[in-house]
mmCIF file of C-alpha atoms and ligand atoms in Angstrom:
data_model
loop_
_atom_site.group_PDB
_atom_site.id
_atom_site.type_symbol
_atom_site.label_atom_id
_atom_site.label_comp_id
_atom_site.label_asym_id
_atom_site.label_seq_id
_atom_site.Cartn_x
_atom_site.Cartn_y
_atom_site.Cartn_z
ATOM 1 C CA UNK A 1 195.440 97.915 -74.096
ATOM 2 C CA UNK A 2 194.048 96.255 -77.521
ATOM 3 C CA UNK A 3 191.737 93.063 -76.861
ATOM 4 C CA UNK A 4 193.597 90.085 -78.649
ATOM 5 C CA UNK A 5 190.826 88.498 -80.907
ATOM 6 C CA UNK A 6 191.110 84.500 -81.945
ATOM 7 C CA UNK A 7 189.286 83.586 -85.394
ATOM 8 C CA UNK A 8 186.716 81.566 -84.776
ATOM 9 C CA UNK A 9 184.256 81.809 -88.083
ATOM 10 C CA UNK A 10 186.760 83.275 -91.123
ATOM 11 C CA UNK A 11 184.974 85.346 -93.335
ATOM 12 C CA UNK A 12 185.126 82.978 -96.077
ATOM 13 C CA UNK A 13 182.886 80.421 -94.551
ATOM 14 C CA UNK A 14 180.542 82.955 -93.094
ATOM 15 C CA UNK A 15 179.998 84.067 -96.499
ATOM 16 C CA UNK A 16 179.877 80.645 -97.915
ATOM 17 C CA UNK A 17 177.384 79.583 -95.180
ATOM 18 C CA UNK A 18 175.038 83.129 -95.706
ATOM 19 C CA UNK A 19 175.040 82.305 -99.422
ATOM 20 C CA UNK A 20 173.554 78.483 -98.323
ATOM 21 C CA UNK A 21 171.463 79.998 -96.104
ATOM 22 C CA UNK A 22 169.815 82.351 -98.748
ATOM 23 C CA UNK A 23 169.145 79.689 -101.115
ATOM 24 C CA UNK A 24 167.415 77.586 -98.415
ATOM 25 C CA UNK A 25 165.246 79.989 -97.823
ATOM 26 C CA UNK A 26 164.367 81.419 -101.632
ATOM 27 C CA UNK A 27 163.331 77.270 -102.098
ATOM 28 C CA UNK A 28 160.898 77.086 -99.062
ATOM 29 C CA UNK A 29 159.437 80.588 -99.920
ATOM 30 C CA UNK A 30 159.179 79.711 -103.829
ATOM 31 C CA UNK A 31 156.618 82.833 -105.499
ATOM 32 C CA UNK A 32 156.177 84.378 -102.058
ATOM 33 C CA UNK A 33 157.327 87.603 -100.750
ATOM 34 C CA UNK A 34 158.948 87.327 -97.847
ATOM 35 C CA UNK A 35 160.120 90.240 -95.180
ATOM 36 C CA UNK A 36 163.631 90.102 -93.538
ATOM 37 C CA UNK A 37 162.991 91.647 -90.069
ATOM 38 C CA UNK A 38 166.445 92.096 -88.759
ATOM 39 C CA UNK A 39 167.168 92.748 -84.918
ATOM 40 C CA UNK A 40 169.103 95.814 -83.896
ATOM 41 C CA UNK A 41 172.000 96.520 -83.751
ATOM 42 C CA UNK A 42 173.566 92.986 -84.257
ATOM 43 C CA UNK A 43 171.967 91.198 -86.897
ATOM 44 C CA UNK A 44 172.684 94.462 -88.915
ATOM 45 C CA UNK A 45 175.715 92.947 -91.309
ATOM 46 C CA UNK A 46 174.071 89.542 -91.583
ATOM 47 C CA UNK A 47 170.933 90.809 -92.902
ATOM 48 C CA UNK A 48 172.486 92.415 -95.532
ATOM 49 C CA UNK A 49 175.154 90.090 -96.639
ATOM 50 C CA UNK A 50 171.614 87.356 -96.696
ATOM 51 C CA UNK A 51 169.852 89.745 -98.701
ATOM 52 C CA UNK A 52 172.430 90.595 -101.344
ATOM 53 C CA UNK A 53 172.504 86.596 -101.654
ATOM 54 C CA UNK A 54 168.744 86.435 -101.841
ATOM 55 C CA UNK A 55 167.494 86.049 -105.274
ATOM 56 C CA UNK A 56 163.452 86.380 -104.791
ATOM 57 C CA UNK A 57 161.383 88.758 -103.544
ATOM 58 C CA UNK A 58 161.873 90.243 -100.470
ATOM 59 C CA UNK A 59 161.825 93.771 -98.080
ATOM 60 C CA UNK A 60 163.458 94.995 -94.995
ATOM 61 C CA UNK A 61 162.110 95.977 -91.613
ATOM 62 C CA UNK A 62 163.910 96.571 -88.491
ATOM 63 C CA UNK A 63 163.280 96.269 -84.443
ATOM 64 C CA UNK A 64 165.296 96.714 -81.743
ATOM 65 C CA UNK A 65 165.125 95.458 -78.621
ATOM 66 C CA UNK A 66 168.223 94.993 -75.715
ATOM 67 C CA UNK A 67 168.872 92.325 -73.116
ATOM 68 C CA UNK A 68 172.238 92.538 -72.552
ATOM 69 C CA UNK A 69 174.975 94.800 -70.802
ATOM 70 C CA UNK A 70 178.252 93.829 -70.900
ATOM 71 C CA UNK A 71 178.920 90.065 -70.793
ATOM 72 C CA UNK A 72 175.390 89.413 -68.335
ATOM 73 C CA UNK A 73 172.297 88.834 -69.724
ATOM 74 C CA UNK A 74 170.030 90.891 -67.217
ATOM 75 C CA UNK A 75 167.102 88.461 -68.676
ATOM 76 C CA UNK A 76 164.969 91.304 -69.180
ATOM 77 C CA UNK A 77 164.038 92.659 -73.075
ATOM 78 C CA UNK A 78 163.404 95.821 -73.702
ATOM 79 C CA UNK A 79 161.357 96.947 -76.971
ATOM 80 C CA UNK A 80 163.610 100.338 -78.245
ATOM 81 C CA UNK A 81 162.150 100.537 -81.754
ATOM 82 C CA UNK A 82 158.873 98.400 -82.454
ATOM 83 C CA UNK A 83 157.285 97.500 -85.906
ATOM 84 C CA UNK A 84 154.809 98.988 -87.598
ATOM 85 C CA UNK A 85 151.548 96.745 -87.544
ATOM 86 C CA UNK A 86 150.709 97.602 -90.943
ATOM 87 C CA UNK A 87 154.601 96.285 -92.285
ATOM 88 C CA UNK A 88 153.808 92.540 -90.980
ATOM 89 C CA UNK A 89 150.206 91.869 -90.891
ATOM 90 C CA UNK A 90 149.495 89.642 -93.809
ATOM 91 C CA UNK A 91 153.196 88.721 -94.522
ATOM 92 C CA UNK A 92 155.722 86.149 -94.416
ATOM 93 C CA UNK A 93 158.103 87.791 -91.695
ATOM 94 C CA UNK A 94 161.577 86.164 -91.171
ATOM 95 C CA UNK A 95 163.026 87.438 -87.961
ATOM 96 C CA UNK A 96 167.100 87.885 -88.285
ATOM 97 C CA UNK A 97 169.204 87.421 -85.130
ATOM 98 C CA UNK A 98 172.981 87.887 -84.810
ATOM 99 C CA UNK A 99 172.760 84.710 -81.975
ATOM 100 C CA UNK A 100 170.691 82.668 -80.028
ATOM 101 C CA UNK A 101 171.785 82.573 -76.050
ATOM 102 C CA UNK A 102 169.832 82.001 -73.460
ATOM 103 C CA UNK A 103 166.394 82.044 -76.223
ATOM 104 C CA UNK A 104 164.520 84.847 -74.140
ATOM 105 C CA UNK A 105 164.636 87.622 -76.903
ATOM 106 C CA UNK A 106 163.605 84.934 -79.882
ATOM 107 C CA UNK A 107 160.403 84.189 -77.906
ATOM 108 C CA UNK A 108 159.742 87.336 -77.063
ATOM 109 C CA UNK A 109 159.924 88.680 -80.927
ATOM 110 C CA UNK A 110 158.150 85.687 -82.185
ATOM 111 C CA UNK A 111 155.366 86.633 -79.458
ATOM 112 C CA UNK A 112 155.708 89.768 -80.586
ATOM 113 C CA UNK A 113 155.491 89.346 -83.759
ATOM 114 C CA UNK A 114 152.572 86.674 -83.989
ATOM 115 C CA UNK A 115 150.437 89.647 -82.272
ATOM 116 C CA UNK A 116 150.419 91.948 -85.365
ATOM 117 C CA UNK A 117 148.807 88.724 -87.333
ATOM 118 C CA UNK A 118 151.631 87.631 -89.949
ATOM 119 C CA UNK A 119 150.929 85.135 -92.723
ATOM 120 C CA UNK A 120 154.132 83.201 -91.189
ATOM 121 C CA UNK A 121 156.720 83.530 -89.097
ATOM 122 C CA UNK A 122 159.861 82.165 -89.146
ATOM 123 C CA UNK A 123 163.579 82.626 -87.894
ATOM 124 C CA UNK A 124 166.685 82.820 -89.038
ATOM 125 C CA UNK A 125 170.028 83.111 -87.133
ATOM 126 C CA UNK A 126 173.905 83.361 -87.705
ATOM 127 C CA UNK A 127 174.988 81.773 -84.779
ATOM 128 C CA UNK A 128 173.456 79.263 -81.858
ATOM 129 C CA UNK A 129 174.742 78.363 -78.578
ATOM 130 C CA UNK A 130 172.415 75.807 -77.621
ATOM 131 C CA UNK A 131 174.195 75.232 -74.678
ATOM 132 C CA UNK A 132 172.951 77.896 -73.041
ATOM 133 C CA UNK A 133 170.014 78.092 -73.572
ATOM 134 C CA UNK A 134 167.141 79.288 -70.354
ATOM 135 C CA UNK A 135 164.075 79.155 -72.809
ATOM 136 C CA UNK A 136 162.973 76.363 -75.257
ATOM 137 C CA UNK A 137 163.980 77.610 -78.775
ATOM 138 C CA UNK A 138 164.628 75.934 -81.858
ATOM 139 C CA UNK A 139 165.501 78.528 -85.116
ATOM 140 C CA UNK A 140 164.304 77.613 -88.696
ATOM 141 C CA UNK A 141 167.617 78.368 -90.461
ATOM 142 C CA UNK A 142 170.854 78.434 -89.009
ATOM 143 C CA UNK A 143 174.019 79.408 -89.649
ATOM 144 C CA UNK A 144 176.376 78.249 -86.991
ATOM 145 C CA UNK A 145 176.404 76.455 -83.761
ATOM 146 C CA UNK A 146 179.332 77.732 -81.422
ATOM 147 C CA UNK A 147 180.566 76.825 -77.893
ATOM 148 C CA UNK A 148 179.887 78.748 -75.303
ATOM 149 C CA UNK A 149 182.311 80.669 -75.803
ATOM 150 C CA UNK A 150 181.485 85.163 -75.532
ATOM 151 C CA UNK A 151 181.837 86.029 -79.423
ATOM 152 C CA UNK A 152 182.800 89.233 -81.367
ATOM 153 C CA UNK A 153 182.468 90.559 -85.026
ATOM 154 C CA UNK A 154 180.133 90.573 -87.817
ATOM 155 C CA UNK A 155 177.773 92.706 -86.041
ATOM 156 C CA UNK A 156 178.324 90.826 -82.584
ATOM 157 C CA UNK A 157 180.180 93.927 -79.871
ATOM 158 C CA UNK A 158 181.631 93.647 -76.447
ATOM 159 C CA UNK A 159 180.323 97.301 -75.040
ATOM 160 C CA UNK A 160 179.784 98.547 -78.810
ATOM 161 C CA UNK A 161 183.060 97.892 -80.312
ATOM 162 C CA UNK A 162 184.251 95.066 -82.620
ATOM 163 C CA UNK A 163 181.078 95.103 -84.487
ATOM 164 C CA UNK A 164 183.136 96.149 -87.817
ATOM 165 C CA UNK A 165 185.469 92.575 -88.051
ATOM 166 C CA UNK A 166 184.309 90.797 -90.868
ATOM 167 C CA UNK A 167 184.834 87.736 -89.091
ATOM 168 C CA UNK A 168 183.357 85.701 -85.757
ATOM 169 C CA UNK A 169 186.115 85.882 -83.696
ATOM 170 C CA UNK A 170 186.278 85.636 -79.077
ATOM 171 C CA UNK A 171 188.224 87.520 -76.959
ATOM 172 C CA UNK A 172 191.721 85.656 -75.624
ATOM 173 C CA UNK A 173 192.112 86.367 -71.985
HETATM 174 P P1 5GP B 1 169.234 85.715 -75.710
HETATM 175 O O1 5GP B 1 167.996 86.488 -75.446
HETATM 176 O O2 5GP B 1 169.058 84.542 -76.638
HETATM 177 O O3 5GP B 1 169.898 85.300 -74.410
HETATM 178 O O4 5GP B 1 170.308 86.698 -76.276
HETATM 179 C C1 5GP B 1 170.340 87.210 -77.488
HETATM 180 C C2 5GP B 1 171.206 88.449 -77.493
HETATM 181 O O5 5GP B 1 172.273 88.386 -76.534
HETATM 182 C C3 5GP B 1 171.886 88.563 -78.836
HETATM 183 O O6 5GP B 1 171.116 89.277 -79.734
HETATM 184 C C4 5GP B 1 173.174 89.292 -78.474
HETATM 185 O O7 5GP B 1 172.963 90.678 -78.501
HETATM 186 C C5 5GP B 1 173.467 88.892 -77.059
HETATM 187 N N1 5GP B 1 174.504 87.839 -76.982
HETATM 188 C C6 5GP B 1 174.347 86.555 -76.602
HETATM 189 N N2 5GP B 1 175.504 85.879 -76.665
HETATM 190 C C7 5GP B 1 176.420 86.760 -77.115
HETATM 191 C C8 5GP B 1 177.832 86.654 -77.427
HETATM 192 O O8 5GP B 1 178.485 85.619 -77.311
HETATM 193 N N3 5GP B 1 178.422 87.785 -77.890
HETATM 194 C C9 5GP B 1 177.769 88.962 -78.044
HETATM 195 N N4 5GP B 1 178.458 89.985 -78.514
HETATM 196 N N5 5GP B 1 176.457 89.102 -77.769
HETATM 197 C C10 5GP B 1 175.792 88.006 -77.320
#
């Protein structure tokens, strides 16, 4: 049977909010380059709809790591595709997330990160559920802050599917 999906972002305000977001950031990083190092698979549609609405200078990179299966966080992050050390060293790296949960995989890529020697880092990301939070972890720029509630769309899947709604939505039980 279809999963009944409730709206709970449209995609009119996420796309109002991304544009916000994008000028934020082009102020604070005024004549600097900055790289948009978005997180696998998630934060996929979000770093492109930020980038389209980013008028400055900027690249891409991409890593992947995975901490979750299913609806449980197993706590543990796995690195599936790391960066190049040569891509960040010297740079102004903004890591994009899809959300923050429990804050383990922020640290961890911020750690990570901060090893290959970056000019700055900072994050950025779509959605936070502070409530839940296991780890101290406070993002730079963000977009929403949601309930605890076990969210779908833009990116965000429940075992690989609904990744292709343009909007935040959670399943109805
Ligand atoms: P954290 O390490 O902060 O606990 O978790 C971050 C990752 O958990 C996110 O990148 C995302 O993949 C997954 N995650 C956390 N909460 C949700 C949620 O409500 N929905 C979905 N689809 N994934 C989530």
């Amino acid at each position: 049977m279809k999963d009944s999906i409730n709206v709970l972002i449209s995609e009119n305000d996420l796309q109002k909010r991304i544009k916000e977001l994008a000028e934020e950031i082009k102020k604070d990083y005024e004549g600097e380059e900055v790289v948009f190092v978005s997180v696998l698979k998630g934060a996929v549609f979000f770093t492109v709809d930020l980038m389209k609405n980013y008028d400055g200078d900027c690249m891409i990179d991409v890593v992947r790591v995975s901490s979750y299966v299913g609806e449980n966080s197993t706590g543990k992050i796995e690195l599936k595709i790391p960066l190049k050390k040569e891509h960040i060293e010297n740079k102004n790296i903004i890591i994009v997330e899809d959300i923050v949960d429990t804050g383990r995989t922020f640290n961890y890529l911020v750690k990570y990160v901060n090893e290959m020697h970056p000019k700055s880092v900072k994050s950025c990301v779509m959605l936070d559920k502070p409530s839940r939070r296991v780890e101290e972890f406070n993002p730079d720029y963000t977009g929403f802050q949601v309930e605890d509630l076990f969210v779908v769309g833009y990116g965000l899947d429940y075992d690989e599917k609904y990744r292709n709604l343009p909007y935040i939505g959670y399943i109805k039980n």
